[in-house]
Short mmCIF file of C-alpha atoms and ligand atoms in Angstrom, two decimals:
data_model
loop_
_atom_site.label_atom_id
_atom_site.label_comp_id
_atom_site.label_asym_id
_atom_site.label_seq_id
_atom_site.Cartn_x
_atom_site.Cartn_y
_atom_site.Cartn_z
CA MET L 1 0.00 0.00 0.00
CA LYS L 2 1.36 3.39 -0.95
CA LEU L 3 1.04 6.27 1.46
CA GLN L 4 -1.22 8.93 0.02
CA VAL L 5 0.16 12.44 0.28
CA ASN L 6 -2.56 15.04 0.28
CA PRO L 7 -1.44 17.44 -2.48
CA GLU L 8 -3.03 20.44 -0.77
CA GLN L 9 -1.17 19.76 2.45
CA ARG L 10 2.03 19.15 0.52
CA TYR L 11 1.66 22.50 -1.22
CA ALA L 12 0.91 24.22 2.13
CA LYS L 13 4.17 22.81 3.52
CA MET L 14 6.04 24.03 0.44
CA ARG L 15 4.70 27.55 1.03
CA ALA L 16 5.85 27.43 4.67
CA HIS L 17 9.25 26.04 3.68
CA THR L 18 10.02 28.73 1.10
CA ALA L 19 8.82 31.37 3.59
CA THR L 20 11.32 29.89 6.10
CA HIS L 21 14.14 30.59 3.64
CA LEU L 22 12.93 34.17 3.19
CA LEU L 23 12.75 34.59 6.95
CA HIS L 24 16.25 33.16 7.38
CA ALA L 25 17.62 35.60 4.80
CA GLU L 26 15.95 38.60 6.46
CA LEU L 27 17.07 37.59 9.95
CA ALA L 28 20.64 37.48 8.64
CA GLN L 29 20.20 41.17 7.73
CA ILE L 30 19.38 41.98 11.37
CA PHE L 31 21.80 39.51 12.99
CA PRO L 32 24.74 39.11 10.53
CA THR L 33 26.30 36.25 12.50
CA THR L 34 23.08 34.36 13.14
CA LYS L 35 22.72 30.71 12.27
CA GLN L 36 19.75 28.40 12.10
CA ALA L 37 19.37 26.39 15.30
CA GLY L 38 16.41 24.34 14.16
CA SER L 39 13.35 24.54 11.95
CA LEU L 40 9.95 22.98 11.69
CA VAL L 41 7.89 23.16 8.52
CA ASP L 42 4.23 22.21 8.69
CA ILE L 43 0.98 22.99 6.88
CA ASP L 44 1.22 26.76 6.30
CA LEU L 45 3.04 26.90 9.61
CA LEU L 46 6.71 27.37 10.34
CA ARG L 47 8.86 27.54 13.40
CA PHE L 48 12.37 28.87 13.05
CA ASP L 49 14.99 28.73 15.81
CA PHE L 50 18.05 30.91 15.40
CA TYR L 51 21.02 32.14 17.36
CA ALA L 52 20.62 35.70 18.62
CA GLU L 53 21.57 37.47 21.81
CA ARG L 54 18.35 39.47 21.96
CA LEU L 55 14.74 39.29 20.91
CA LEU L 56 13.57 41.35 17.96
CA THR L 57 11.85 44.62 18.78
CA GLN L 58 8.18 45.12 17.92
CA ARG L 59 9.28 47.45 15.13
CA GLU L 60 11.76 44.90 13.72
CA LEU L 61 9.05 42.25 13.74
CA GLN L 62 6.68 44.53 11.84
CA GLU L 63 9.39 45.43 9.32
CA LEU L 64 10.23 41.75 8.90
CA GLU L 65 6.60 41.02 8.02
CA ILE L 66 6.45 43.94 5.59
CA THR L 67 9.70 42.93 3.84
CA ILE L 68 8.78 39.25 3.51
CA ASN L 69 5.34 40.12 2.15
CA GLN L 70 7.07 42.45 -0.29
CA HIS L 71 9.22 39.55 -1.48
CA ILE L 72 6.00 37.55 -1.90
CA TYR L 73 4.25 40.07 -4.15
CA GLU L 74 7.48 40.84 -6.00
CA ALA L 75 7.01 37.27 -7.33
CA LEU L 76 10.64 36.18 -7.06
CA PRO L 77 11.69 32.96 -8.80
CA VAL L 78 12.80 30.09 -6.58
CA GLU L 79 15.51 28.07 -8.30
CA LEU L 80 16.62 24.54 -7.63
CA ILE L 81 20.27 23.91 -8.47
CA GLU L 82 21.83 20.48 -8.23
CA THR L 83 25.57 20.68 -7.88
CA SER L 84 28.59 19.48 -5.96
CA PHE L 85 29.21 20.50 -2.36
CA THR L 86 32.37 22.42 -3.37
CA GLU L 87 30.42 24.35 -6.02
CA ALA L 88 27.65 25.02 -3.51
CA GLN L 89 30.08 26.70 -1.16
CA LYS L 90 31.10 29.00 -4.03
CA PHE L 91 27.47 30.08 -4.27
CA GLY L 92 27.73 31.10 -0.63
CA ALA L 93 24.98 28.72 0.36
CA LYS L 94 23.86 28.68 3.98
CA ALA L 95 24.33 25.21 5.40
CA PHE L 96 24.83 23.33 8.59
CA PHE L 97 28.57 22.80 8.37
CA GLU L 98 28.42 20.39 11.27
CA GLU L 99 26.41 18.12 9.01
CA LYS L 100 27.87 15.87 6.36
CA TYR L 101 26.80 16.44 2.80
CA GLY L 102 27.32 14.06 -0.08
CA ASP L 103 29.02 15.03 -3.29
CA GLU L 104 25.70 15.90 -4.88
CA VAL L 105 23.80 18.64 -3.08
CA ARG L 106 20.72 20.72 -3.80
CA ILE L 107 20.71 24.47 -3.53
CA ILE L 108 17.53 26.51 -3.22
CA ARG L 109 18.18 29.97 -4.53
CA ILE L 110 15.73 32.87 -4.47
CA MET L 111 16.72 35.60 -6.90
CA LYS L 112 15.80 39.25 -6.67
CA GLY L 113 16.74 40.69 -10.05
CA GLU L 114 20.41 39.89 -10.60
CA ASP L 115 21.11 39.29 -6.92
CA PRO L 116 20.48 36.21 -4.86
CA LEU L 117 18.27 37.03 -1.88
CA SER L 118 18.64 33.59 -0.35
CA VAL L 119 20.92 30.66 -1.09
CA GLU L 120 20.55 27.56 1.03
CA LEU L 121 21.58 23.96 0.87
CA CYS L 122 18.23 22.23 1.24
CA GLY L 123 16.69 18.90 0.37
CA GLY L 124 13.11 20.04 0.89
CA THR L 125 10.43 20.87 -1.64
CA HIS L 126 9.60 24.45 -2.44
CA VAL L 127 7.18 26.57 -4.42
CA SER L 128 8.68 27.78 -7.71
CA ASN L 129 7.86 31.43 -7.13
CA THR L 130 7.53 33.41 -3.88
CA LYS L 131 4.11 34.72 -4.97
CA GLU L 132 2.71 31.23 -4.30
CA ILE L 133 3.31 31.78 -0.56
CA GLY L 134 0.37 34.20 -0.72
CA ALA L 135 0.95 35.95 2.58
CA PHE L 136 3.14 35.75 5.67
CA THR L 137 2.62 36.81 9.25
CA ILE L 138 4.44 36.20 12.51
CA LEU L 139 2.44 34.61 15.32
CA SER L 140 4.95 34.74 18.14
CA GLN L 141 8.50 35.24 19.26
CA GLU L 142 10.11 33.56 22.24
CA ALA L 143 13.45 32.72 23.81
CA VAL L 144 13.78 28.92 23.86
CA ALA L 145 17.28 28.41 25.23
CA SER L 146 20.26 30.51 26.09
CA GLY L 147 21.13 32.45 22.95
CA ILE L 148 18.37 30.82 20.91
CA LYS L 149 15.22 32.63 19.82
CA ARG L 150 12.18 31.18 18.09
CA LEU L 151 9.81 32.73 15.58
CA THR L 152 6.53 31.05 14.68
CA ALA L 153 4.80 32.23 11.54
CA ILE L 154 2.00 31.28 9.16
CA THR L 155 1.58 31.48 5.41
CA GLY L 156 -1.13 31.33 2.71
CA PRO L 157 -4.78 30.82 3.73
CA LYS L 158 -3.86 30.60 7.45
CA VAL L 159 -3.10 34.33 7.36
CA ILE L 160 -6.68 35.09 6.27
CA GLU L 161 -8.00 32.66 8.90
CA LYS L 162 -6.08 34.59 11.56
CA ILE L 163 -7.40 37.92 10.30
CA ASN L 164 -10.96 36.54 10.38
CA GLN L 165 -10.55 35.23 13.94
CA GLU L 166 -9.18 38.54 15.15
CA GLU L 167 -11.95 40.39 13.36
CA SER L 168 -14.67 38.39 15.10
CA LEU L 169 -12.97 39.08 18.41
CA LEU L 170 -12.96 42.80 17.68
CA ASP L 171 -16.54 42.60 16.36
CA SER L 172 -17.69 41.18 19.68
CA LEU L 173 -15.95 44.04 21.51
CA VAL L 174 -17.59 46.61 19.24
CA GLU L 175 -20.95 45.00 20.00
CA GLN L 176 -20.34 44.80 23.76
CA PHE L 177 -19.08 48.37 23.95
CA ALA L 178 -21.96 49.56 21.74
CA ILE L 179 -19.59 51.54 19.53
CA LYS L 180 -19.34 51.97 15.76
CA SER L 181 -15.85 50.84 14.80
CA TYR L 182 -12.63 49.11 15.87
CA ALA L 183 -10.92 52.49 16.00
CA GLN L 184 -13.10 53.47 18.96
CA ILE L 185 -12.07 50.45 21.06
CA PRO L 186 -8.98 51.96 22.76
CA GLU L 187 -10.80 55.18 23.64
CA LYS L 188 -13.81 53.30 24.97
CA ALA L 189 -11.66 50.89 26.99
CA THR L 190 -9.68 53.77 28.52
CA LYS L 191 -12.92 55.56 29.40
CA MET L 192 -14.41 52.46 31.01
CA PHE L 193 -11.26 51.80 32.97
CA LYS L 194 -11.23 55.39 34.21
CA GLU L 195 -14.88 55.14 35.24
CA TYR L 196 -14.16 51.92 37.06
CA GLU L 197 -11.31 53.53 38.99
CA GLU L 198 -13.48 56.52 39.88
CA MET L 199 -16.24 54.24 41.12
CA GLU L 200 -13.74 52.20 43.09
CA SER L 201 -12.36 55.24 44.89
CA LYS L 202 -15.90 56.55 45.45
CA LEU L 203 -16.80 53.21 47.04
CA GLU L 204 -13.69 53.31 49.19
CA GLY L 205 -14.67 56.79 50.36
CA MET L 206 -18.17 55.62 51.20
CA GLU L 207 -16.79 52.63 53.03
CA SER L 208 -14.53 54.71 55.26
CA GLN L 209 -17.39 57.12 55.96
CA LEU L 210 -19.51 54.16 56.99
CA ILE L 211 -16.79 52.81 59.28
CA HIS L 212 -16.33 56.31 60.70
CA SER L 213 -19.96 56.65 61.77
CA LEU L 214 -20.05 53.03 62.87
CA LEU L 215 -17.10 53.49 65.25
CA GLN L 216 -18.55 56.74 66.57
CA SER L 217 -22.01 55.35 67.27
CA ALA L 218 -21.25 51.76 68.29
CA PRO L 219 -21.49 50.89 71.97
CA ARG L 220 -18.04 50.82 73.49
CA ARG L 221 -16.65 49.45 76.68
CA SER L 222 -13.29 49.39 78.39
CA THR L 223 -11.21 47.09 80.56
CA VAL L 224 -7.99 47.38 82.52
CA ASP L 225 -6.00 46.59 79.38
CA PHE L 226 -8.09 48.25 76.68
CA THR L 227 -9.15 51.88 76.70
CA ILE L 228 -11.79 51.12 74.08
CA ILE L 229 -13.41 47.86 72.99
CA ILE L 230 -15.85 47.87 70.08
CA GLU L 231 -17.56 44.99 68.36
CA VAL L 232 -17.89 45.69 64.63
CA PRO L 233 -20.10 43.95 62.01
CA SER L 234 -18.53 40.85 60.49
CA ASP L 235 -18.31 42.34 56.98
CA THR L 236 -16.20 45.28 58.16
CA ASN L 237 -13.04 45.88 56.15
CA PHE L 238 -10.31 45.41 58.77
CA LYS L 239 -7.75 46.87 56.35
CA VAL L 240 -9.11 50.39 56.76
CA LEU L 241 -10.55 49.94 60.26
CA GLY L 242 -7.26 50.60 62.09
CA HIS L 243 -6.50 53.93 60.40
CA ILE L 244 -9.97 55.25 61.05
CA ALA L 245 -10.09 54.10 64.69
CA LYS L 246 -6.71 55.72 65.33
CA ASP L 247 -8.00 58.89 63.75
CA ILE L 248 -11.16 59.02 65.90
CA PHE L 249 -9.74 57.82 69.21
CA LYS L 250 -6.52 59.80 69.28
CA ASP L 251 -6.23 59.72 73.08
CA ALA L 252 -6.84 56.00 73.54
CA SER L 253 -3.71 54.09 74.51
CA SER L 254 -5.08 50.71 73.39
CA ILE L 255 -8.06 49.81 71.22
CA LEU L 256 -9.58 46.40 70.59
CA LEU L 257 -11.85 45.95 67.60
CA TYR L 258 -13.41 42.59 66.85
CA SER L 259 -16.23 40.87 65.02
CA SER L 260 -18.46 38.06 66.30
CA GLU L 261 -16.46 35.58 64.10
CA GLY L 262 -13.33 36.39 66.07
CA ASN L 263 -11.52 38.65 63.63
CA TYR L 264 -9.70 41.17 65.73
CA LEU L 265 -7.40 44.16 65.58
CA ILE L 266 -5.52 45.63 68.51
CA ILE L 267 -3.98 49.06 68.05
CA SER L 268 -1.82 50.83 70.52
CA ASP L 269 -0.20 54.24 70.85
CA GLY L 270 2.98 52.45 71.91
CA SER L 271 2.63 52.90 75.67
CA ILE L 272 1.60 49.27 75.81
CA SER L 273 2.58 46.64 73.23
CA ALA L 274 -0.29 45.47 71.01
CA LYS L 275 1.53 42.19 70.34
CA SER L 276 1.98 41.42 74.04
CA LEU L 277 -1.68 42.25 74.71
CA ALA L 278 -2.69 39.65 72.11
CA HIS L 279 -0.23 37.27 73.74
CA LYS L 280 -1.64 37.95 77.20
CA TYR L 281 -5.11 36.86 76.08
CA GLN L 282 -3.63 33.95 74.05
CA LEU L 283 -5.07 35.24 70.80
CA ARG L 284 -3.91 33.56 67.61
CA GLY L 285 -2.36 36.04 65.20
CA GLY L 286 0.60 38.33 65.03
CA GLY L 287 1.77 41.90 64.82
CA SER L 288 3.97 44.58 66.27
CA ASP L 289 4.00 46.90 69.28
CA THR L 290 1.56 49.27 67.60
CA ALA L 291 -0.81 46.81 65.90
CA ALA L 292 -1.74 43.13 66.19
CA GLN L 293 -4.36 41.17 64.33
CA GLY L 294 -5.66 37.71 63.72
CA LYS L 295 -8.68 35.50 64.10
CA ASP L 296 -9.54 33.83 67.39
CA PRO L 297 -13.07 33.30 68.83
CA GLN L 298 -11.55 33.81 72.30
CA VAL L 299 -11.48 37.53 71.59
CA THR L 300 -15.25 37.80 72.11
CA GLN L 301 -14.81 36.65 75.72
CA ILE L 302 -12.51 39.49 76.80
CA SER L 303 -14.15 41.48 79.54
ZN1 LIG F 1 14.99 24.42 3.44
#
């Protein structure tokens, strides 16, 4: 039984392979000493690993896409030359010199006018003209190992698929935001974020006002150790409670605030250690001389 090769898939791999050579050639413009560290060619998908000390900038990536697409619509011929390895070196072909090549080698050469744009020793199959690649776009860039970077890119119909996917994503945002066009998305998002922040700070203000009046009106008691003891509702935000209590009860040397669940906060002006007060009543938690907090049902029994 002979293995059937889907001609469409085979052609899609050829597009990706020729695009890999274009990418390699353009990367060599940015990193003159770069070498290929590995490569994967799939159906309109390519992954290219290369030696480079740094990642490409966003601008370099964009320019790379523009240049490679230019080479695609310039419709450059892709030549296959079968020659000897010695002759191939005269062509200046890029090759893995760690690898052994036989006497007969294949060179894939992409010409731009009189000048070769790319010359590589390669046994793979290629399109015969760069225009067949259709389109090229980079999906991602990453560092895979020390000194090795990886670019993943797509070619041909996959580029349109990606555009369509991104368009539906943006369409759903336009619908959700109830705006007219993609161009309004950044402005709308900034506005919503600003509104959210304003609401958040408004809420925080309301919360501290609420805690303020709560602390002022709540029944309070005192013991030998605590100047003021107040039980607060269980949903009280203990994060802001301390600041506000300190602000209201400036003269108190030690304050105990707790909820019925056992959340507690001890604040002290320093004349008596908050931490040692918690320790004295064997309350679970921790803190410093000026503030101690934790959760321990025992706290409700202090009298
Ligand atoms: Zn190749």
